[in-house]
JSON list of C-alpha atoms in Angstrom, two decimals:
[
{"chain": "A", "resi": 1, "resn": "LEU", "atom": "CA", "xyz": [-7.68, 11.04, -19.50]},
{"chain": "A", "resi": 2, "resn": "SER", "atom": "CA", "xyz": [-4.80, 9.20, -21.16]},
{"chain": "A", "resi": 3, "resn": "ARG", "atom": "CA", "xyz": [-2.95, 12.48, -21.74]},
{"chain": "A", "resi": 4, "resn": "SER", "atom": "CA", "xyz": [-3.37, 13.42, -18.08]},
{"chain": "A", "resi": 5, "resn": "LEU", "atom": "CA", "xyz": [-1.94, 10.08, -17.00]},
{"chain": "A", "resi": 6, "resn": "VAL", "atom": "CA", "xyz": [1.03, 10.37, -19.36]},
{"chain": "A", "resi": 7, "resn": "LEU", "atom": "CA", "xyz": [1.74, 13.90, -18.08]},
{"chain": "A", "resi": 8, "resn": "ARG", "atom": "CA", "xyz": [1.95, 12.37, -14.60]},
{"chain": "A", "resi": 9, "resn": "GLY", "atom": "CA", "xyz": [4.50, 9.82, -15.81]},
{"chain": "A", "resi": 10, "resn": "ILE", "atom": "CA", "xyz": [2.00, 6.94, -15.89]},
{"chain": "A", "resi": 11, "resn": "SER", "atom": "CA", "xyz": [2.54, 4.88, -19.03]},
{"chain": "A", "resi": 12, "resn": "SER", "atom": "CA", "xyz": [1.11, 1.39, -18.44]},
{"chain": "A", "resi": 13, "resn": "PHE", "atom": "CA", "xyz": [-2.24, -0.13, -17.63]},
{"chain": "A", "resi": 14, "resn": "ASN", "atom": "CA", "xyz": [-0.97, -1.44, -14.27]},
{"chain": "A", "resi": 15, "resn": "GLU", "atom": "CA", "xyz": [0.38, 1.99, -13.31]},
{"chain": "A", "resi": 16, "resn": "ALA", "atom": "CA", "xyz": [-2.98, 3.55, -14.23]},
{"chain": "A", "resi": 17, "resn": "ARG", "atom": "CA", "xyz": [-4.86, 0.96, -12.19]},
{"chain": "A", "resi": 18, "resn": "GLY", "atom": "CA", "xyz": [-2.56, 1.66, -9.24]},
{"chain": "A", "resi": 19, "resn": "PHE", "atom": "CA", "xyz": [-3.13, 5.40, -9.66]},
{"chain": "A", "resi": 20, "resn": "PHE", "atom": "CA", "xyz": [-6.92, 5.10, -9.60]},
{"chain": "A", "resi": 21, "resn": "ARG", "atom": "CA", "xyz": [-7.18, 2.26, -7.08]},
{"chain": "A", "resi": 22, "resn": "ALA", "atom": "CA", "xyz": [-4.21, 2.83, -4.83]},
{"chain": "A", "resi": 23, "resn": "GLY", "atom": "CA", "xyz": [-4.34, 1.30, -1.37]},
{"chain": "A", "resi": 24, "resn": "LEU", "atom": "CA", "xyz": [-3.20, 2.84, 1.89]},
{"chain": "A", "resi": 25, "resn": "GLU", "atom": "CA", "xyz": [0.20, 1.19, 1.43]},
{"chain": "A", "resi": 26, "resn": "PHE", "atom": "CA", "xyz": [0.88, 3.62, -1.43]},
{"chain": "A", "resi": 27, "resn": "LEU", "atom": "CA", "xyz": [0.41, 6.74, 0.69]},
{"chain": "A", "resi": 28, "resn": "HIS", "atom": "CA", "xyz": [3.39, 8.70, 1.96]},
{"chain": "A", "resi": 29, "resn": "ASP", "atom": "CA", "xyz": [4.29, 8.21, 5.61]},
{"chain": "A", "resi": 30, "resn": "PRO", "atom": "CA", "xyz": [2.46, 10.93, 7.58]},
{"chain": "A", "resi": 31, "resn": "PHE", "atom": "CA", "xyz": [5.36, 11.13, 10.03]},
{"chain": "A", "resi": 32, "resn": "LEU", "atom": "CA", "xyz": [7.48, 12.72, 7.30]},
{"chain": "A", "resi": 33, "resn": "MET", "atom": "CA", "xyz": [5.49, 15.89, 8.02]},
{"chain": "A", "resi": 34, "resn": "ASN", "atom": "CA", "xyz": [7.18, 18.12, 10.60]},
{"chain": "A", "resi": 35, "resn": "GLY", "atom": "CA", "xyz": [5.29, 18.17, 13.89]},
{"chain": "A", "resi": 36, "resn": "MET", "atom": "CA", "xyz": [3.28, 15.00, 13.25]},
{"chain": "A", "resi": 37, "resn": "GLU", "atom": "CA", "xyz": [4.75, 13.05, 16.15]},
{"chain": "A", "resi": 38, "resn": "GLU", "atom": "CA", "xyz": [4.06, 15.89, 18.61]},
{"chain": "A", "resi": 39, "resn": "ALA", "atom": "CA", "xyz": [0.51, 16.32, 17.28]},
{"chain": "A", "resi": 40, "resn": "VAL", "atom": "CA", "xyz": [-0.33, 12.61, 17.43]},
{"chain": "A", "resi": 41, "resn": "ASN", "atom": "CA", "xyz": [1.12, 12.20, 20.93]},
{"chain": "A", "resi": 42, "resn": "ARG", "atom": "CA", "xyz": [-0.82, 15.22, 22.24]},
{"chain": "A", "resi": 43, "resn": "ILE", "atom": "CA", "xyz": [-4.10, 13.99, 20.73]},
{"chain": "A", "resi": 44, "resn": "ILE", "atom": "CA", "xyz": [-3.58, 10.51, 22.20]},
{"chain": "A", "resi": 45, "resn": "GLU", "atom": "CA", "xyz": [-2.88, 12.08, 25.59]},
{"chain": "A", "resi": 46, "resn": "ALA", "atom": "CA", "xyz": [-6.05, 14.22, 25.38]},
{"chain": "A", "resi": 47, "resn": "VAL", "atom": "CA", "xyz": [-8.22, 11.22, 24.45]},
{"chain": "A", "resi": 48, "resn": "ARG", "atom": "CA", "xyz": [-6.75, 9.03, 27.20]},
{"chain": "A", "resi": 49, "resn": "LYS", "atom": "CA", "xyz": [-7.19, 11.72, 29.86]},
{"chain": "A", "resi": 50, "resn": "GLY", "atom": "CA", "xyz": [-10.73, 12.61, 28.75]},
{"chain": "A", "resi": 51, "resn": "GLU", "atom": "CA", "xyz": [-9.76, 16.19, 27.89]},
{"chain": "A", "resi": 52, "resn": "THR", "atom": "CA", "xyz": [-12.09, 18.19, 25.68]},
{"chain": "A", "resi": 53, "resn": "ILE", "atom": "CA", "xyz": [-10.69, 18.76, 22.21]},
{"chain": "A", "resi": 54, "resn": "LEU", "atom": "CA", "xyz": [-12.09, 21.62, 20.16]},
{"chain": "A", "resi": 55, "resn": "VAL", "atom": "CA", "xyz": [-11.88, 21.06, 16.41]},
{"chain": "A", "resi": 56, "resn": "TYR", "atom": "CA", "xyz": [-11.70, 24.51, 14.84]},
{"chain": "A", "resi": 57, "resn": "GLY", "atom": "CA", "xyz": [-12.51, 24.42, 11.12]},
{"chain": "A", "resi": 58, "resn": "ASP", "atom": "CA", "xyz": [-12.73, 27.01, 8.42]},
{"chain": "A", "resi": 59, "resn": "TYR", "atom": "CA", "xyz": [-16.15, 27.72, 6.90]},
{"chain": "A", "resi": 60, "resn": "ASP", "atom": "CA", "xyz": [-15.31, 26.66, 3.34]},
{"chain": "A", "resi": 61, "resn": "VAL", "atom": "CA", "xyz": [-15.61, 23.16, 1.86]},
{"chain": "A", "resi": 62, "resn": "ASP", "atom": "CA", "xyz": [-12.04, 22.18, 2.74]},
{"chain": "A", "resi": 63, "resn": "GLY", "atom": "CA", "xyz": [-12.45, 23.40, 6.32]},
{"chain": "A", "resi": 64, "resn": "THR", "atom": "CA", "xyz": [-15.84, 21.82, 6.93]},
{"chain": "A", "resi": 65, "resn": "SER", "atom": "CA", "xyz": [-14.72, 18.52, 5.36]},
{"chain": "A", "resi": 66, "resn": "SER", "atom": "CA", "xyz": [-11.63, 18.57, 7.56]},
{"chain": "A", "resi": 67, "resn": "THR", "atom": "CA", "xyz": [-13.78, 19.27, 10.62]},
{"chain": "A", "resi": 68, "resn": "ALA", "atom": "CA", "xyz": [-16.22, 16.45, 9.87]},
{"chain": "A", "resi": 69, "resn": "LEU", "atom": "CA", "xyz": [-13.33, 14.03, 9.29]},
{"chain": "A", "resi": 70, "resn": "LEU", "atom": "CA", "xyz": [-11.50, 14.83, 12.52]},
{"chain": "A", "resi": 71, "resn": "VAL", "atom": "CA", "xyz": [-14.62, 15.08, 14.71]},
{"chain": "A", "resi": 72, "resn": "HIS", "atom": "CA", "xyz": [-15.82, 11.70, 13.45]},
{"chain": "A", "resi": 73, "resn": "PHE", "atom": "CA", "xyz": [-12.40, 10.11, 13.97]},
{"chain": "A", "resi": 74, "resn": "LEU", "atom": "CA", "xyz": [-11.93, 11.53, 17.48]},
{"chain": "A", "resi": 75, "resn": "GLN", "atom": "CA", "xyz": [-15.43, 10.48, 18.55]},
{"chain": "A", "resi": 76, "resn": "HIS", "atom": "CA", "xyz": [-14.78, 6.99, 17.20]},
{"chain": "A", "resi": 77, "resn": "ALA", "atom": "CA", "xyz": [-11.50, 6.91, 19.18]},
{"chain": "A", "resi": 78, "resn": "GLY", "atom": "CA", "xyz": [-13.41, 7.78, 22.37]},
{"chain": "A", "resi": 79, "resn": "GLY", "atom": "CA", "xyz": [-12.48, 11.45, 22.51]},
{"chain": "A", "resi": 80, "resn": "THR", "atom": "CA", "xyz": [-14.50, 14.24, 24.06]},
{"chain": "A", "resi": 81, "resn": "VAL", "atom": "CA", "xyz": [-14.96, 16.54, 21.10]},
{"chain": "A", "resi": 82, "resn": "GLU", "atom": "CA", "xyz": [-16.53, 19.91, 20.38]},
{"chain": "A", "resi": 83, "resn": "PHE", "atom": "CA", "xyz": [-16.25, 21.88, 17.16]},
{"chain": "A", "resi": 84, "resn": "PHE", "atom": "CA", "xyz": [-16.29, 25.50, 16.08]},
{"chain": "A", "resi": 85, "resn": "ILE", "atom": "CA", "xyz": [-16.90, 26.80, 12.57]},
{"chain": "A", "resi": 86, "resn": "PRO", "atom": "CA", "xyz": [-16.54, 30.59, 12.48]},
{"chain": "A", "resi": 87, "resn": "ASN", "atom": "CA", "xyz": [-19.25, 32.78, 11.05]},
{"chain": "A", "resi": 88, "resn": "ARG", "atom": "CA", "xyz": [-17.59, 34.63, 8.20]},
{"chain": "A", "resi": 89, "resn": "LEU", "atom": "CA", "xyz": [-19.52, 37.85, 8.90]},
{"chain": "A", "resi": 90, "resn": "THR", "atom": "CA", "xyz": [-19.08, 38.04, 12.67]},
{"chain": "A", "resi": 91, "resn": "ASP", "atom": "CA", "xyz": [-15.93, 36.02, 13.38]},
{"chain": "A", "resi": 92, "resn": "GLY", "atom": "CA", "xyz": [-13.91, 36.87, 10.28]},
{"chain": "A", "resi": 93, "resn": "TYR", "atom": "CA", "xyz": [-11.45, 34.58, 8.57]},
{"chain": "A", "resi": 94, "resn": "GLY", "atom": "CA", "xyz": [-9.15, 32.07, 10.19]},
{"chain": "A", "resi": 95, "resn": "LEU", "atom": "CA", "xyz": [-8.23, 31.33, 13.76]},
{"chain": "A", "resi": 96, "resn": "SER", "atom": "CA", "xyz": [-9.65, 34.05, 16.01]},
{"chain": "A", "resi": 97, "resn": "ARG", "atom": "CA", "xyz": [-9.84, 35.01, 19.66]},
{"chain": "A", "resi": 98, "resn": "THR", "atom": "CA", "xyz": [-13.60, 34.42, 19.45]},
{"chain": "A", "resi": 99, "resn": "GLY", "atom": "CA", "xyz": [-12.99, 30.79, 18.53]},
{"chain": "A", "resi": 100, "resn": "ILE", "atom": "CA", "xyz": [-10.33, 30.37, 21.19]},
{"chain": "A", "resi": 101, "resn": "ASP", "atom": "CA", "xyz": [-12.71, 31.87, 23.75]},
{"chain": "A", "resi": 102, "resn": "SER", "atom": "CA", "xyz": [-15.38, 29.42, 22.57]},
{"chain": "A", "resi": 103, "resn": "ALA", "atom": "CA", "xyz": [-12.91, 26.58, 23.19]},
{"chain": "A", "resi": 104, "resn": "ILE", "atom": "CA", "xyz": [-12.27, 27.86, 26.72]},
{"chain": "A", "resi": 105, "resn": "GLU", "atom": "CA", "xyz": [-16.02, 28.17, 27.40]},
{"chain": "A", "resi": 106, "resn": "LYS", "atom": "CA", "xyz": [-16.44, 24.54, 26.33]},
{"chain": "A", "resi": 107, "resn": "GLY", "atom": "CA", "xyz": [-13.62, 23.44, 28.63]},
{"chain": "A", "resi": 108, "resn": "ALA", "atom": "CA", "xyz": [-11.18, 22.54, 25.86]},
{"chain": "A", "resi": 109, "resn": "SER", "atom": "CA", "xyz": [-7.51, 22.17, 26.67]},
{"chain": "A", "resi": 110, "resn": "LEU", "atom": "CA", "xyz": [-6.57, 21.41, 23.06]},
{"chain": "A", "resi": 111, "resn": "ILE", "atom": "CA", "xyz": [-7.56, 23.11, 19.81]},
{"chain": "A", "resi": 112, "resn": "CYS", "atom": "CA", "xyz": [-6.98, 21.47, 16.44]},
{"chain": "A", "resi": 113, "resn": "ALA", "atom": "CA", "xyz": [-7.20, 24.29, 13.88]},
{"chain": "A", "resi": 114, "resn": "LEU", "atom": "CA", "xyz": [-7.98, 22.96, 10.40]},
{"chain": "A", "resi": 115, "resn": "ASP", "atom": "CA", "xyz": [-7.56, 24.86, 7.12]},
{"chain": "A", "resi": 116, "resn": "CYS", "atom": "CA", "xyz": [-6.34, 27.91, 9.03]},
{"chain": "A", "resi": 117, "resn": "GLY", "atom": "CA", "xyz": [-3.71, 28.97, 11.51]},
{"chain": "A", "resi": 118, "resn": "THR", "atom": "CA", "xyz": [-0.46, 29.03, 9.54]},
{"chain": "A", "resi": 119, "resn": "THR", "atom": "CA", "xyz": [-0.36, 32.83, 9.76]},
{"chain": "A", "resi": 120, "resn": "ALA", "atom": "CA", "xyz": [-2.15, 33.18, 13.13]},
{"chain": "A", "resi": 121, "resn": "VAL", "atom": "CA", "xyz": [0.88, 34.25, 15.18]},
{"chain": "A", "resi": 122, "resn": "ASP", "atom": "CA", "xyz": [-1.02, 36.52, 17.59]},
{"chain": "A", "resi": 123, "resn": "GLU", "atom": "CA", "xyz": [-3.88, 34.06, 18.03]},
{"chain": "A", "resi": 124, "resn": "ALA", "atom": "CA", "xyz": [-1.46, 31.21, 18.80]},
{"chain": "A", "resi": 125, "resn": "THR", "atom": "CA", "xyz": [0.16, 33.38, 21.46]},
{"chain": "A", "resi": 126, "resn": "TYR", "atom": "CA", "xyz": [-3.28, 34.15, 22.89]},
{"chain": "A", "resi": 127, "resn": "ALA", "atom": "CA", "xyz": [-4.16, 30.43, 23.05]},
{"chain": "A", "resi": 128, "resn": "SER", "atom": "CA", "xyz": [-0.88, 29.73, 24.84]},
{"chain": "A", "resi": 129, "resn": "GLU", "atom": "CA", "xyz": [-1.56, 32.53, 27.33]},
{"chain": "A", "resi": 130, "resn": "GLN", "atom": "CA", "xyz": [-4.91, 30.84, 28.07]},
{"chain": "A", "resi": 131, "resn": "ASP", "atom": "CA", "xyz": [-3.15, 27.48, 28.68]},
{"chain": "A", "resi": 132, "resn": "VAL", "atom": "CA", "xyz": [-4.74, 25.93, 25.62]},
{"chain": "A", "resi": 133, "resn": "ASP", "atom": "CA", "xyz": [-2.53, 23.76, 23.40]},
{"chain": "A", "resi": 134, "resn": "LEU", "atom": "CA", "xyz": [-2.81, 24.35, 19.68]},
{"chain": "A", "resi": 135, "resn": "ILE", "atom": "CA", "xyz": [-2.26, 22.00, 16.75]},
{"chain": "A", "resi": 136, "resn": "ILE", "atom": "CA", "xyz": [-2.49, 23.56, 13.29]},
{"chain": "A", "resi": 137, "resn": "CYS", "atom": "CA", "xyz": [-3.32, 21.45, 10.21]},
{"chain": "A", "resi": 138, "resn": "ASP", "atom": "CA", "xyz": [-3.13, 23.73, 7.22]},
{"chain": "A", "resi": 139, "resn": "HIS", "atom": "CA", "xyz": [-2.01, 24.01, 3.62]},
{"chain": "A", "resi": 140, "resn": "HIS", "atom": "CA", "xyz": [-1.75, 27.76, 3.08]},
{"chain": "A", "resi": 141, "resn": "THR", "atom": "CA", "xyz": [1.60, 29.32, 2.28]},
{"chain": "A", "resi": 142, "resn": "PRO", "atom": "CA", "xyz": [3.48, 30.16, 5.48]},
{"chain": "A", "resi": 143, "resn": "GLN", "atom": "CA", "xyz": [4.99, 33.55, 6.22]},
{"chain": "A", "resi": 144, "resn": "ALA", "atom": "CA", "xyz": [8.58, 34.03, 7.38]},
{"chain": "A", "resi": 145, "resn": "SER", "atom": "CA", "xyz": [7.75, 32.95, 10.93]},
{"chain": "A", "resi": 146, "resn": "LEU", "atom": "CA", "xyz": [5.31, 30.30, 12.06]},
{"chain": "A", "resi": 147, "resn": "PRO", "atom": "CA", "xyz": [2.94, 30.61, 15.01]},
{"chain": "A", "resi": 148, "resn": "GLU", "atom": "CA", "xyz": [4.20, 29.17, 18.28]},
{"chain": "A", "resi": 149, "resn": "ALA", "atom": "CA", "xyz": [1.95, 26.15, 18.50]},
{"chain": "A", "resi": 150, "resn": "LEU", "atom": "CA", "xyz": [2.45, 22.63, 19.76]},
{"chain": "A", "resi": 151, "resn": "ALA", "atom": "CA", "xyz": [2.58, 21.55, 16.10]},
{"chain": "A", "resi": 152, "resn": "VAL", "atom": "CA", "xyz": [2.16, 23.28, 12.74]},
{"chain": "A", "resi": 153, "resn": "LEU", "atom": "CA", "xyz": [1.38, 20.55, 10.21]},
{"chain": "A", "resi": 154, "resn": "ASN", "atom": "CA", "xyz": [1.78, 22.11, 6.80]},
{"chain": "A", "resi": 155, "resn": "PRO", "atom": "CA", "xyz": [3.50, 20.43, 3.84]},
{"chain": "A", "resi": 156, "resn": "LYS", "atom": "CA", "xyz": [4.34, 23.88, 2.42]},
{"chain": "A", "resi": 157, "resn": "ARG", "atom": "CA", "xyz": [6.68, 24.68, 5.30]},
{"chain": "A", "resi": 158, "resn": "ALA", "atom": "CA", "xyz": [10.20, 25.22, 3.97]},
{"chain": "A", "resi": 159, "resn": "ASP", "atom": "CA", "xyz": [11.54, 22.72, 6.54]},
{"chain": "A", "resi": 160, "resn": "CYS", "atom": "CA", "xyz": [8.94, 20.02, 5.87]},
{"chain": "A", "resi": 161, "resn": "ARG", "atom": "CA", "xyz": [10.21, 16.67, 4.56]},
{"chain": "A", "resi": 162, "resn": "TYR", "atom": "CA", "xyz": [6.79, 15.49, 3.36]},
{"chain": "A", "resi": 163, "resn": "PRO", "atom": "CA", "xyz": [7.20, 14.66, -0.36]},
{"chain": "A", "resi": 164, "resn": "PHE", "atom": "CA", "xyz": [3.93, 16.20, -1.62]},
{"chain": "A", "resi": 165, "resn": "SER", "atom": "CA", "xyz": [3.35, 19.86, -0.80]},
{"chain": "A", "resi": 166, "resn": "GLU", "atom": "CA", "xyz": [-0.02, 20.24, -2.54]},
{"chain": "A", "resi": 167, "resn": "LEU", "atom": "CA", "xyz": [-2.29, 18.46, -0.04]},
{"chain": "A", "resi": 168, "resn": "CYS", "atom": "CA", "xyz": [-5.51, 20.28, 0.76]},
{"chain": "A", "resi": 169, "resn": "ALA", "atom": "CA", "xyz": [-6.29, 20.89, 4.45]},
{"chain": "A", "resi": 170, "resn": "CYS", "atom": "CA", "xyz": [-8.51, 17.80, 4.54]},
{"chain": "A", "resi": 171, "resn": "GLY", "atom": "CA", "xyz": [-5.54, 15.79, 3.22]},
{"chain": "A", "resi": 172, "resn": "VAL", "atom": "CA", "xyz": [-3.32, 17.17, 6.01]},
{"chain": "A", "resi": 173, "resn": "THR", "atom": "CA", "xyz": [-6.05, 16.35, 8.54]},
{"chain": "A", "resi": 174, "resn": "PHE", "atom": "CA", "xyz": [-6.34, 12.82, 7.14]},
{"chain": "A", "resi": 175, "resn": "LYS", "atom": "CA", "xyz": [-2.60, 12.37, 7.57]}
]
């Protein structure tokens, strides 16, 4: 444990205590992430107007944890929330037309895609054609072009100013 701390540049007891028991004041500003302001403003608007928000998570641990976190938060904030976790065998991987169609069937005007979507260029276009806004919270490596979404929150974007690029999707969702 001591070696791990030293490798991270932590060399005193107080630094170690701060590392293990850091408070919220030690976290990086979430608004350093490109698209955060647009995403937050759109979610606030959806909650205030009573719009249905579909939280679209991936089926792995990171995706389901992200989904539980955001659904719980949005419900606590008074949002009207549905969720969709794709079936790996029938829906495939990532953001899909099936999931977008499920959002439409549930009356959603906003989809928050968690742990997927960074490479979903065609699916983002499809959501836009259906008049559904899309916010992507992901951590996978982006391709040359990003999907056209309201916001693509991903610390691995080349143009992202967020100082830590190794957040998991649940970390991006928390931000």
